[in-house]
Short mmCIF file of C-alpha atoms in Angstrom, two decimals:
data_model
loop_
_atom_site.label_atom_id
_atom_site.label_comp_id
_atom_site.label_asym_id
_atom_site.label_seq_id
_atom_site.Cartn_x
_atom_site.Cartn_y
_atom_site.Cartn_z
CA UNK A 1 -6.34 29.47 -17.74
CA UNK A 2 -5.40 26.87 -16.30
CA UNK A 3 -2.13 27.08 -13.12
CA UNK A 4 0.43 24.34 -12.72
CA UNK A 5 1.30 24.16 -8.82
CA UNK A 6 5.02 23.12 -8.32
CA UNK A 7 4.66 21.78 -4.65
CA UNK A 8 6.74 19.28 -3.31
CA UNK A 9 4.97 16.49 -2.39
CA UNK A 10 7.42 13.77 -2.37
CA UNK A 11 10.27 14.53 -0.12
CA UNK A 12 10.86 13.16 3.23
CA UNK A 13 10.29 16.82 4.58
CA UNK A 14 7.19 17.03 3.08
CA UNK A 15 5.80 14.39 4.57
CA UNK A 16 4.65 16.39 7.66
CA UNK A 17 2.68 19.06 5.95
CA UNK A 18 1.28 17.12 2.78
CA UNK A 19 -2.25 17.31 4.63
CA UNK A 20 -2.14 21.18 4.80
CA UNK A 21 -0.99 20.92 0.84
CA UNK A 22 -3.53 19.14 -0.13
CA UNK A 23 -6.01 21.18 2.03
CA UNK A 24 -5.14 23.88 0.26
CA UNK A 25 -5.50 22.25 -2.98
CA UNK A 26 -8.77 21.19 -2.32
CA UNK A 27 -10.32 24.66 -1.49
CA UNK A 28 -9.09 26.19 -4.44
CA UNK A 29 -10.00 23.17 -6.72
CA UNK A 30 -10.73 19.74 -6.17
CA UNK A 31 -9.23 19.39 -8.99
CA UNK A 32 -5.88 20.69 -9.85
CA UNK A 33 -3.13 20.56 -12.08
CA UNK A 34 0.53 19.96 -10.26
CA UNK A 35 3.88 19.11 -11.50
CA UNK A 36 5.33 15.81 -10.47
CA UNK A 37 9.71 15.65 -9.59
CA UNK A 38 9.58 13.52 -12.92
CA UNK A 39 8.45 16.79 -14.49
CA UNK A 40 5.43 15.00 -15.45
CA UNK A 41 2.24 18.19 -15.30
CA UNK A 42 -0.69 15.65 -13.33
CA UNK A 43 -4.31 16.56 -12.33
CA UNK A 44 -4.41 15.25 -8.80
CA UNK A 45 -7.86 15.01 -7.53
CA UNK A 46 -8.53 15.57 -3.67
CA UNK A 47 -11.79 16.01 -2.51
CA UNK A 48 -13.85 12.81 -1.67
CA UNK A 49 -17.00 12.65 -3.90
CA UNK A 50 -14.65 13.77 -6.63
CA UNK A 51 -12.32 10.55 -5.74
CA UNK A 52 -15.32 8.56 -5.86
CA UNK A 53 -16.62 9.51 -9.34
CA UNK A 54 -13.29 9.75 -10.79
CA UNK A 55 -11.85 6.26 -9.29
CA UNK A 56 -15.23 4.24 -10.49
CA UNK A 57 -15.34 5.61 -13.73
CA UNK A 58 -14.22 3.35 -16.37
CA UNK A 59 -15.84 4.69 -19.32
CA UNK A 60 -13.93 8.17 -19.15
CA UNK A 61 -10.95 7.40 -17.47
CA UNK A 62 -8.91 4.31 -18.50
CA UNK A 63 -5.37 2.69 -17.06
CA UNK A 64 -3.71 3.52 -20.33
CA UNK A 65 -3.63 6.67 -22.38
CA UNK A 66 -5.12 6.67 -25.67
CA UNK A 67 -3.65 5.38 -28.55
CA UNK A 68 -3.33 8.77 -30.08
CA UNK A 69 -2.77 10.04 -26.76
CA UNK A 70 0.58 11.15 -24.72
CA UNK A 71 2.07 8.89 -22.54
CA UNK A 72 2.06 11.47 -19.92
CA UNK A 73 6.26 11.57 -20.58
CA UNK A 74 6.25 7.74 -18.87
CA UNK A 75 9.96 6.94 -19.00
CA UNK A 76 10.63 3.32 -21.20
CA UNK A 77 10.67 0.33 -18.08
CA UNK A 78 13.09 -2.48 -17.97
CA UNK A 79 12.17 -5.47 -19.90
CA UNK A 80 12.74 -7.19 -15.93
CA UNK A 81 10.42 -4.86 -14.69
CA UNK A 82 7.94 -4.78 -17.65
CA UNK A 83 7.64 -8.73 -17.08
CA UNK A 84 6.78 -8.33 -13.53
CA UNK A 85 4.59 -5.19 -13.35
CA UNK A 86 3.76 -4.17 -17.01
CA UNK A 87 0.28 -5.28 -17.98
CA UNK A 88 -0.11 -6.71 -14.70
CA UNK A 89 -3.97 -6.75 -13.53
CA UNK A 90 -3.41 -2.75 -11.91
CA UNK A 91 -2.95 -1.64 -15.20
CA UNK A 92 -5.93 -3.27 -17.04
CA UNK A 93 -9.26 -2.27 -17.20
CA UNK A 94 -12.91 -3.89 -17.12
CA UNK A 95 -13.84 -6.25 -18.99
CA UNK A 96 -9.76 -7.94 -19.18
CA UNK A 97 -9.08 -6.85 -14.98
CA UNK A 98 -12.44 -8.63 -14.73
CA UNK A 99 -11.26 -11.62 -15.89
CA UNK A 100 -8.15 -11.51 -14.33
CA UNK A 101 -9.21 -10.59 -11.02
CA UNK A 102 -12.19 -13.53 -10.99
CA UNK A 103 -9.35 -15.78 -11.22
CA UNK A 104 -7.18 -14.73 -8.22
CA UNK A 105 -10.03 -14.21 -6.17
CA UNK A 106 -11.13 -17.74 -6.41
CA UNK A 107 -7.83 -18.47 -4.49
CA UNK A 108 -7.26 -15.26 -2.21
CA UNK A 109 -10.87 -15.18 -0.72
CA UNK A 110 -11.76 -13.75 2.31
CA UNK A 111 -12.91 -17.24 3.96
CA UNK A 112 -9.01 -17.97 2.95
CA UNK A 113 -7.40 -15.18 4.65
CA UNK A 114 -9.52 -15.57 8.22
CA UNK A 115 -7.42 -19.00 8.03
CA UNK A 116 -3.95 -17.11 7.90
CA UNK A 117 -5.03 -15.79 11.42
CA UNK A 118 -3.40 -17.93 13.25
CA UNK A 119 -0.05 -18.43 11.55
CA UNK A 120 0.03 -14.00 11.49
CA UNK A 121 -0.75 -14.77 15.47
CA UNK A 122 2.28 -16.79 15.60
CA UNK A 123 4.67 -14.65 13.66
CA UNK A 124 3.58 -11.83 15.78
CA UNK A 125 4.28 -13.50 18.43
CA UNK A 126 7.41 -14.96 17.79
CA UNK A 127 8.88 -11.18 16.96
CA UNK A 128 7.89 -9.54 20.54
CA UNK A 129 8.74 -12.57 21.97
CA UNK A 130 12.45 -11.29 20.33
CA UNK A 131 11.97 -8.01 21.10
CA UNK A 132 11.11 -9.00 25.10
CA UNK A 133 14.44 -10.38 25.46
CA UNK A 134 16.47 -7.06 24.51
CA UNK A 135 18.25 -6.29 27.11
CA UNK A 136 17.99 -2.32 26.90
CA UNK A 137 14.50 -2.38 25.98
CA UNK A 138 14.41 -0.37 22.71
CA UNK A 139 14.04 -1.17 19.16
CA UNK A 140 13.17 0.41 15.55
CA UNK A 141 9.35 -0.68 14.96
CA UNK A 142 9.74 -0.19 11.69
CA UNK A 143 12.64 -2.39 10.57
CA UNK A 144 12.76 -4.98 14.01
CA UNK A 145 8.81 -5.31 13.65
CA UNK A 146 6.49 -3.52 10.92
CA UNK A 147 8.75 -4.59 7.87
CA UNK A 148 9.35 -8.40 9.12
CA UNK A 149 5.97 -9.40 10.19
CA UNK A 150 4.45 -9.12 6.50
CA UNK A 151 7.78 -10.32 4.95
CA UNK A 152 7.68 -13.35 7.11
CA UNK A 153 3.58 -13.59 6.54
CA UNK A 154 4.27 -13.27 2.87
CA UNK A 155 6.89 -15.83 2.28
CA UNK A 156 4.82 -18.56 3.73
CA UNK A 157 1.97 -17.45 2.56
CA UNK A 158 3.19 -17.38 -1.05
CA UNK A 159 4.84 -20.92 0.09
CA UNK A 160 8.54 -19.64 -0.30
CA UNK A 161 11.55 -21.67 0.99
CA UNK A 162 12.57 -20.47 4.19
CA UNK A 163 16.34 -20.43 2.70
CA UNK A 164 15.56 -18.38 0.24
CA UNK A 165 13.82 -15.85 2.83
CA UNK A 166 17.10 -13.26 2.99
CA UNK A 167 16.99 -13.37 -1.52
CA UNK A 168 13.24 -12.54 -1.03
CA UNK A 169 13.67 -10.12 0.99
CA UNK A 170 16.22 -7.95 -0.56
CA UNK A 171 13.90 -8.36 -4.16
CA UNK A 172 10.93 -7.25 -2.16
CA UNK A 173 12.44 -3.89 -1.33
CA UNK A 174 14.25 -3.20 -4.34
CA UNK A 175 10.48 -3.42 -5.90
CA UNK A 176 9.11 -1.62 -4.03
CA UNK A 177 11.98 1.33 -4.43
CA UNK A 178 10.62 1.38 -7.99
CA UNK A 179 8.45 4.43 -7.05
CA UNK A 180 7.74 6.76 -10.15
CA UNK A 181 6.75 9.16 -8.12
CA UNK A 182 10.17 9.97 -5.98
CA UNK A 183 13.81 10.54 -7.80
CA UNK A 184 15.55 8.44 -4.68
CA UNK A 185 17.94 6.94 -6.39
CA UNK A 186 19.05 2.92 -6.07
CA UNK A 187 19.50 1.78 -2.06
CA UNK A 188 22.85 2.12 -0.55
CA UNK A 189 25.59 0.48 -2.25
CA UNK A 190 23.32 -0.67 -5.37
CA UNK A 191 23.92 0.82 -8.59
CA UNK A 192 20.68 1.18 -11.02
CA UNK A 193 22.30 -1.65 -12.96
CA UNK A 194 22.67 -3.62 -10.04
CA UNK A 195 19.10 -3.08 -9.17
CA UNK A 196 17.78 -3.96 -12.82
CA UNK A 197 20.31 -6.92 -12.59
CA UNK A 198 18.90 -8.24 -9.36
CA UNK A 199 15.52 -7.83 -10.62
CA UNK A 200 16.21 -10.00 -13.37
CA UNK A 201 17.67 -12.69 -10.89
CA UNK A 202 13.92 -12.60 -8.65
CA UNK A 203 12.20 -12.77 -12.26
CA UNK A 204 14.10 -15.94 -13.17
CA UNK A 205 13.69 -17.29 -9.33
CA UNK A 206 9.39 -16.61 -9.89
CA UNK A 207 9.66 -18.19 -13.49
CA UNK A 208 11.03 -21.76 -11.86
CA UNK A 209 8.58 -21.49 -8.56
CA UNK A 210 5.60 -21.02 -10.68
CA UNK A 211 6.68 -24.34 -13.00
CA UNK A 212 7.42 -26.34 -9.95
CA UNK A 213 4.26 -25.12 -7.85
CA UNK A 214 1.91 -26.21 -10.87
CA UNK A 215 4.30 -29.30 -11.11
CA UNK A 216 3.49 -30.65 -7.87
CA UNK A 217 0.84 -27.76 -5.84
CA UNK A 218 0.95 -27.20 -2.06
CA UNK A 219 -1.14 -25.48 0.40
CA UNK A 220 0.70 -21.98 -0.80
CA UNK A 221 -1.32 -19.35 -2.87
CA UNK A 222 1.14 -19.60 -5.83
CA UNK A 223 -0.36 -23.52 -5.80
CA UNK A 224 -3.90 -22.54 -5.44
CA UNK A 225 -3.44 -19.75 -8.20
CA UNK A 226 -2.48 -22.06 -10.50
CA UNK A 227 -5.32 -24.07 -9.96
CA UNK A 228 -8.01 -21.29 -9.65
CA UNK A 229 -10.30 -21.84 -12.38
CA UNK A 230 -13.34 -19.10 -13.51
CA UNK A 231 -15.55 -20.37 -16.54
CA UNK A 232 -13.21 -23.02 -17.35
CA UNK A 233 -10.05 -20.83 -17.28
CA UNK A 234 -6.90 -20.89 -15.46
CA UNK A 235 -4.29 -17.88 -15.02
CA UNK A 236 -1.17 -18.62 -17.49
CA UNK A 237 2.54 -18.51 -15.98
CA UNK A 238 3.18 -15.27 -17.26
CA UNK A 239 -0.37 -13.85 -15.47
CA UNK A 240 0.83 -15.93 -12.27
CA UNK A 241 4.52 -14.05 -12.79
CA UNK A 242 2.50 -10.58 -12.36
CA UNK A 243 0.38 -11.48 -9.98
CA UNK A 244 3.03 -12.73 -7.31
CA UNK A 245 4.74 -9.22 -8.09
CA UNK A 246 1.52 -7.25 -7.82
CA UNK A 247 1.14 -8.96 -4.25
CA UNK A 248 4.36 -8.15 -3.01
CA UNK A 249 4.82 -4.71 -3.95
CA UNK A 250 1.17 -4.35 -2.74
CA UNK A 251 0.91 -6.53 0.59
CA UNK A 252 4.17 -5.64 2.06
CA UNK A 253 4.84 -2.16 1.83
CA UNK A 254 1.07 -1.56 2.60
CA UNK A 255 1.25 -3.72 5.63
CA UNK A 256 4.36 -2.77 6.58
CA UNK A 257 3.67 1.38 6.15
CA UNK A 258 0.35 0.91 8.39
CA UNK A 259 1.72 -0.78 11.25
CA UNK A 260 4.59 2.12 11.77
CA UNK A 261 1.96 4.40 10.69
CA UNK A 262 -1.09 3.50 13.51
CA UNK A 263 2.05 3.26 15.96
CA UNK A 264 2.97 6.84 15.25
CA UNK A 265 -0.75 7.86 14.99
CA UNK A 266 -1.46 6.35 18.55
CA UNK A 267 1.86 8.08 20.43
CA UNK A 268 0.85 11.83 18.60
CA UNK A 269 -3.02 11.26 20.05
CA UNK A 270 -2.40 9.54 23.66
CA UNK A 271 -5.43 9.62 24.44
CA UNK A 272 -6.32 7.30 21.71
CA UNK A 273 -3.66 5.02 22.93
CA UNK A 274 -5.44 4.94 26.40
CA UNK A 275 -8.99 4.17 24.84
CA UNK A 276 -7.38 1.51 22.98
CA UNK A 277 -5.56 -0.04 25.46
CA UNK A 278 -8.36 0.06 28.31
CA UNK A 279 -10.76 -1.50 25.28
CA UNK A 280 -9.12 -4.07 22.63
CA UNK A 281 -11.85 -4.81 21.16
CA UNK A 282 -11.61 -1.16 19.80
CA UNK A 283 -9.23 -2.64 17.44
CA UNK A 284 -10.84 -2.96 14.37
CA UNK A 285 -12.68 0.57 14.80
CA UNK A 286 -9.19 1.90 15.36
CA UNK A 287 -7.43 0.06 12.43
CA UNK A 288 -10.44 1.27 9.93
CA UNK A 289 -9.89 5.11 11.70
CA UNK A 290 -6.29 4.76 11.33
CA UNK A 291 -6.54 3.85 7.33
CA UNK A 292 -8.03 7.05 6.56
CA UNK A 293 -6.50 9.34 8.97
CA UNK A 294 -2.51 8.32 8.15
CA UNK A 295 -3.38 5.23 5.13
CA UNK A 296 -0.80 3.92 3.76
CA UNK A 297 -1.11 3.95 0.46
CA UNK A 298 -1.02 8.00 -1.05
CA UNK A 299 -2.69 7.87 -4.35
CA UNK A 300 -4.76 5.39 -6.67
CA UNK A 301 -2.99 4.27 -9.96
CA UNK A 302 -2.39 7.00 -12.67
CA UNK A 303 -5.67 6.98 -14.84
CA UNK A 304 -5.64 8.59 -18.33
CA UNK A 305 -8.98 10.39 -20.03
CA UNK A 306 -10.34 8.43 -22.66
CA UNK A 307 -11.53 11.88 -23.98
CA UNK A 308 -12.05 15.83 -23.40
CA UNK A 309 -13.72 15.36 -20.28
CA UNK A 310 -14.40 17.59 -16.37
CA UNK A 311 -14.22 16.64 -13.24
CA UNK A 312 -15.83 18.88 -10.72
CA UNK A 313 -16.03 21.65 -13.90
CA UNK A 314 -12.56 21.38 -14.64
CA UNK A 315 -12.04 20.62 -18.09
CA UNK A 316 -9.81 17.79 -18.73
CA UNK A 317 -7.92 17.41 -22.50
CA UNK A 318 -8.21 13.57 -23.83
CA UNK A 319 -4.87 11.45 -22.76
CA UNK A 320 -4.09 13.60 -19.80
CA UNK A 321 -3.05 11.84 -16.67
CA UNK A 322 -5.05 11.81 -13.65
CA UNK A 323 -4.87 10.89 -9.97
CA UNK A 324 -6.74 10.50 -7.06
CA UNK A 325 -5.07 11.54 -3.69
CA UNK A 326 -6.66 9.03 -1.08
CA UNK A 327 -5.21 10.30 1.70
CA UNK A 328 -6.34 13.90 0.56
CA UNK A 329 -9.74 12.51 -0.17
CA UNK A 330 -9.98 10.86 3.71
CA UNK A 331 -9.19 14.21 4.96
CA UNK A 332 -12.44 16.04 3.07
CA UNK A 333 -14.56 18.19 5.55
CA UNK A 334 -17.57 17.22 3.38
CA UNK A 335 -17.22 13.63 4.24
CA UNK A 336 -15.39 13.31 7.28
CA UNK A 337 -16.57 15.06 10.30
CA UNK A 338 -13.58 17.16 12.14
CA UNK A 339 -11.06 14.84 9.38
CA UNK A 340 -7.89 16.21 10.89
CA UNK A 341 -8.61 14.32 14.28
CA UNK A 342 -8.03 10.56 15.21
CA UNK A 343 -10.97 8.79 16.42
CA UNK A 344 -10.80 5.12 16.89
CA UNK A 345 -14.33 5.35 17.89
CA UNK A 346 -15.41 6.48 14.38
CA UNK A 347 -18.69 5.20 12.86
CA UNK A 348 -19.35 5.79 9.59
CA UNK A 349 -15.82 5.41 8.34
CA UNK A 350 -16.20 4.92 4.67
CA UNK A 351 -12.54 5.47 4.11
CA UNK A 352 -10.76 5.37 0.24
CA UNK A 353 -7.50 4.30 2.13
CA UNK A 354 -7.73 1.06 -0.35
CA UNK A 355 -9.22 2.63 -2.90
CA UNK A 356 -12.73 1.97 -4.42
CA UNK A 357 -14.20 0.31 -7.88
CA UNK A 358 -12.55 -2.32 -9.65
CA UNK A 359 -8.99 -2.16 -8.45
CA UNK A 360 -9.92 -1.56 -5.18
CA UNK A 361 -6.66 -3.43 -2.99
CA UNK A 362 -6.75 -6.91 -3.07
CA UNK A 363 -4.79 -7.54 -0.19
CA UNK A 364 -7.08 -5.23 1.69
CA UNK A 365 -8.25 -7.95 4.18
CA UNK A 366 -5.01 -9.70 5.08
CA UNK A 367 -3.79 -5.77 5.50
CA UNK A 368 -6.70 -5.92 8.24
CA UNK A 369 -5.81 -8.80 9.54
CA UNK A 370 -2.29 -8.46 10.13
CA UNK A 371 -2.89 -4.59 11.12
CA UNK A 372 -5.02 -5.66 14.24
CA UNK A 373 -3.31 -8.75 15.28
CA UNK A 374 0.10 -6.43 15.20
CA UNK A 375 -1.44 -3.59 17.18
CA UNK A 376 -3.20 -5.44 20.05
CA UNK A 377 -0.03 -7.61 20.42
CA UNK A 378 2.07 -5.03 20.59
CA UNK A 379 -0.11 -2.96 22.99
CA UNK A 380 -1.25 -6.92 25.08
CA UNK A 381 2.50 -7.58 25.54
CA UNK A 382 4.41 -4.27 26.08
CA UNK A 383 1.80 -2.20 28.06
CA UNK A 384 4.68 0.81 28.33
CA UNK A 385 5.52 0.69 25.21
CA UNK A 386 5.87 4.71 23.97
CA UNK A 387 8.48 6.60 21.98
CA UNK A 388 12.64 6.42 22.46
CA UNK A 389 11.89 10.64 21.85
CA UNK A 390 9.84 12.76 22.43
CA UNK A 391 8.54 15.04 20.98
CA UNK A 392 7.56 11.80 18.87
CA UNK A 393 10.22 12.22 15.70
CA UNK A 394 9.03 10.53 12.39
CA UNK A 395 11.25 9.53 9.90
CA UNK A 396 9.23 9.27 6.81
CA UNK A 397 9.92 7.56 3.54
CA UNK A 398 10.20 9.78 0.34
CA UNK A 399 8.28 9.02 -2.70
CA UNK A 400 3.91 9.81 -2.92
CA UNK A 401 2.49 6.17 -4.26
CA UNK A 402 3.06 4.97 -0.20
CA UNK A 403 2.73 6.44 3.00
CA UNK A 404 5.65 5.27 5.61
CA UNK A 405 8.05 5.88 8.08
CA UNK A 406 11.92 4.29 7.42
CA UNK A 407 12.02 3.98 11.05
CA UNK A 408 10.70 4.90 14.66
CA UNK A 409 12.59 4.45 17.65
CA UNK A 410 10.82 2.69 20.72
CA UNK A 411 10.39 1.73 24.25
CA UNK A 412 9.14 -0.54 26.22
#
């Protein structure tokens, strides 16, 4: 017979022990069933090789439930939110995702990212250079630093007015509020309907970019995704609508989640922090170590079995929902030697902290990028810099589809 676990794993109190949950999980089964807050009944997979087999299997496990199937109780979407995230290229599978993804890739390659380098320098450079001139020398990494840098990285990236920067901002977090995992309501002061209603508003702004961007194209990515052309096709409006949506709710809260997330990371292990700032060029080491040990994003995107299926000998009924827990999956003793300890000298380090397979993160590189220009600033510029508090008190996010802190008090 199969057990249901009711744990909470979303709350902003669970945060702190959702390792030893999903410890526990995984030496019982690697595979078990758990009810979600949405009183959805999920199997959440969490050891490694598991992850693996599970998140490159496209045969058994599709992005949407049979025909015949359940919808796993999915509540109905917003047609505003439908336009921007339904059928967008995370919830398509090989051969259509295929398509799709050939055609944004042909603009967001990796040769173009090393070339945001420099701008990201200058951002990050620009903020500290802020933060320096506080008089009382403290300030919230999270929202003075972590959330700004890839909001301001973004916008120009995506070639966005700067007067429209404050609108942007405010859509960017009310997407990226729109956890299913987590019953937080709407953000202080925001009804749902005002939510839905400004939603509507940053469809309509996206609809009139997109036309004037293929109108007369720039240097932006929104230009050279509409000129991106794979066997002699380009990505339609509506594909271009997604895509900007799928980049913002998965560039900036993954960006912004593992800056406040290595910052934490480095102040709980100092002696990490010492390594790292006696040797810089530990950074990347320490960004890749830093993925899997606290990664930002939780989970992969729900799956569904195409049929009666296992994983691991678990039998698994066809249309049953199905996700991988990456950060549970970093932590597996069978992969990762000692997994509950930071060690920016890692080797090895074949994290899932971006997933694997086909929808493995696009934005995975800039992510890098930004990640190590933002840490060795920080730590280049404000040598003292260390925690407001100690012990070291994290305020973490709720919801399980990201990993973040809502703020983190600092000194320097």
């Amino acid at each position: 017979m199969t057990i249901s676990h009711d744990l909470d794993l979303t709350s902003a109190q669970s945060r702190e022990s959702a390792y030893q949950a999903y410890a526990a999980l995984r030496e019982t089964a690697p595979v078990a069933r758990v009810r979600m807050p949405t009183g959805q009944d999920v199997w959440l997979v969490t050891g490694y090789e598991e992850s693996v087999g599970f998140l490159t299997d496209y045969q058994r496990f599709r992005t949407s439930p049979p025909a015949s199937g359940g919808d796993g109780g999915a509540p109905a979407l917003p047609e505003a939110v439908v336009r921007l995230l339904g059928g967008s290229m995370g919830s398509m599978d090989p051969p259509d995702h295929t398509r799709q993804r050939r055609l944004v890739q042909a603009a967001f390659t990796p040769q173009y990212v090393e070339t945001l380098r420099p701008g990201v320098q200058a951002i990050t450079d620009q903020l500290v250079d802020g933060l320096l001139a506080r008089p009382d020398r403290t300030f919230d990494l999270v929202e003075d630093f972590a959330v700004p840098l890839p909001l301001t990285v973004m916008s120009d990236m995506l070639g966005i007015p700067r007067d429209d920067r404050n609108r942007f901002r405010l859509w960017s977090e009310l997407l990226l509020s729109l956890d299913p995992t987590s019953a937080q309501s709407a953000p202080a002061g925001m009804s749902p309907m005002d939510v839905m209603a400004e939603i509507e508003k940053f469809v309509g702004y996206l609809d009139a970019l997109i036309v004037a961007k293929r109108a007369d194209p720039g240097d932006d990515l929104i230009s050279r995704m509409t000129l991106a052309e794979a066997d002699g096709e380009r990505m339609t409006d509506d594909e271009l609508l997604k895509m900007v949506a799928l980049l913002v709710v998965g560039g900036l809260g993954t960006t912004q989640h593992l800056i406040g997330n290595m910052v934490l990371a480095l102040f709980r292990n100092p002696e990490q922090l010492e390594l790292l700032r006696a040797d810089p060029g530990l950074a990347p080491s320490a960004v890749e170590e830093m993925l899997r040990f606290h990664g930002p994003i939780e989970i992969s995107f729900p799956r569904f079995a195409a049929e009666d299926t296992e994983i691991a000998g678990q039998p698994i009924a066809r249309g049953e929902m199905i996700i991988a827990v990456l950060a549970a999956a970093d932590r597996d003793p069978a992969r990762f030697t000692d997994p509950d300890r930071l060690d920016i000298r890692r080797s090895g380090n074949r994290h899932l902290a971006f997933g694997r397979g086909a929808h493995m993160c696009l934005g995975a590189p800039l992510a890098r990028v930004e990640g190590q220009i933002a840490l060795t600033t920080l730590l280049a510029r404000m040598p003292q810099l260390r925690p407001a508090n100690e012990p070291v008190d994290a305020a973490w996010r709720p919801g399980l589809t990201l990993r973040g802190l809502s703020s983190l008090s600092v000194r320097f």
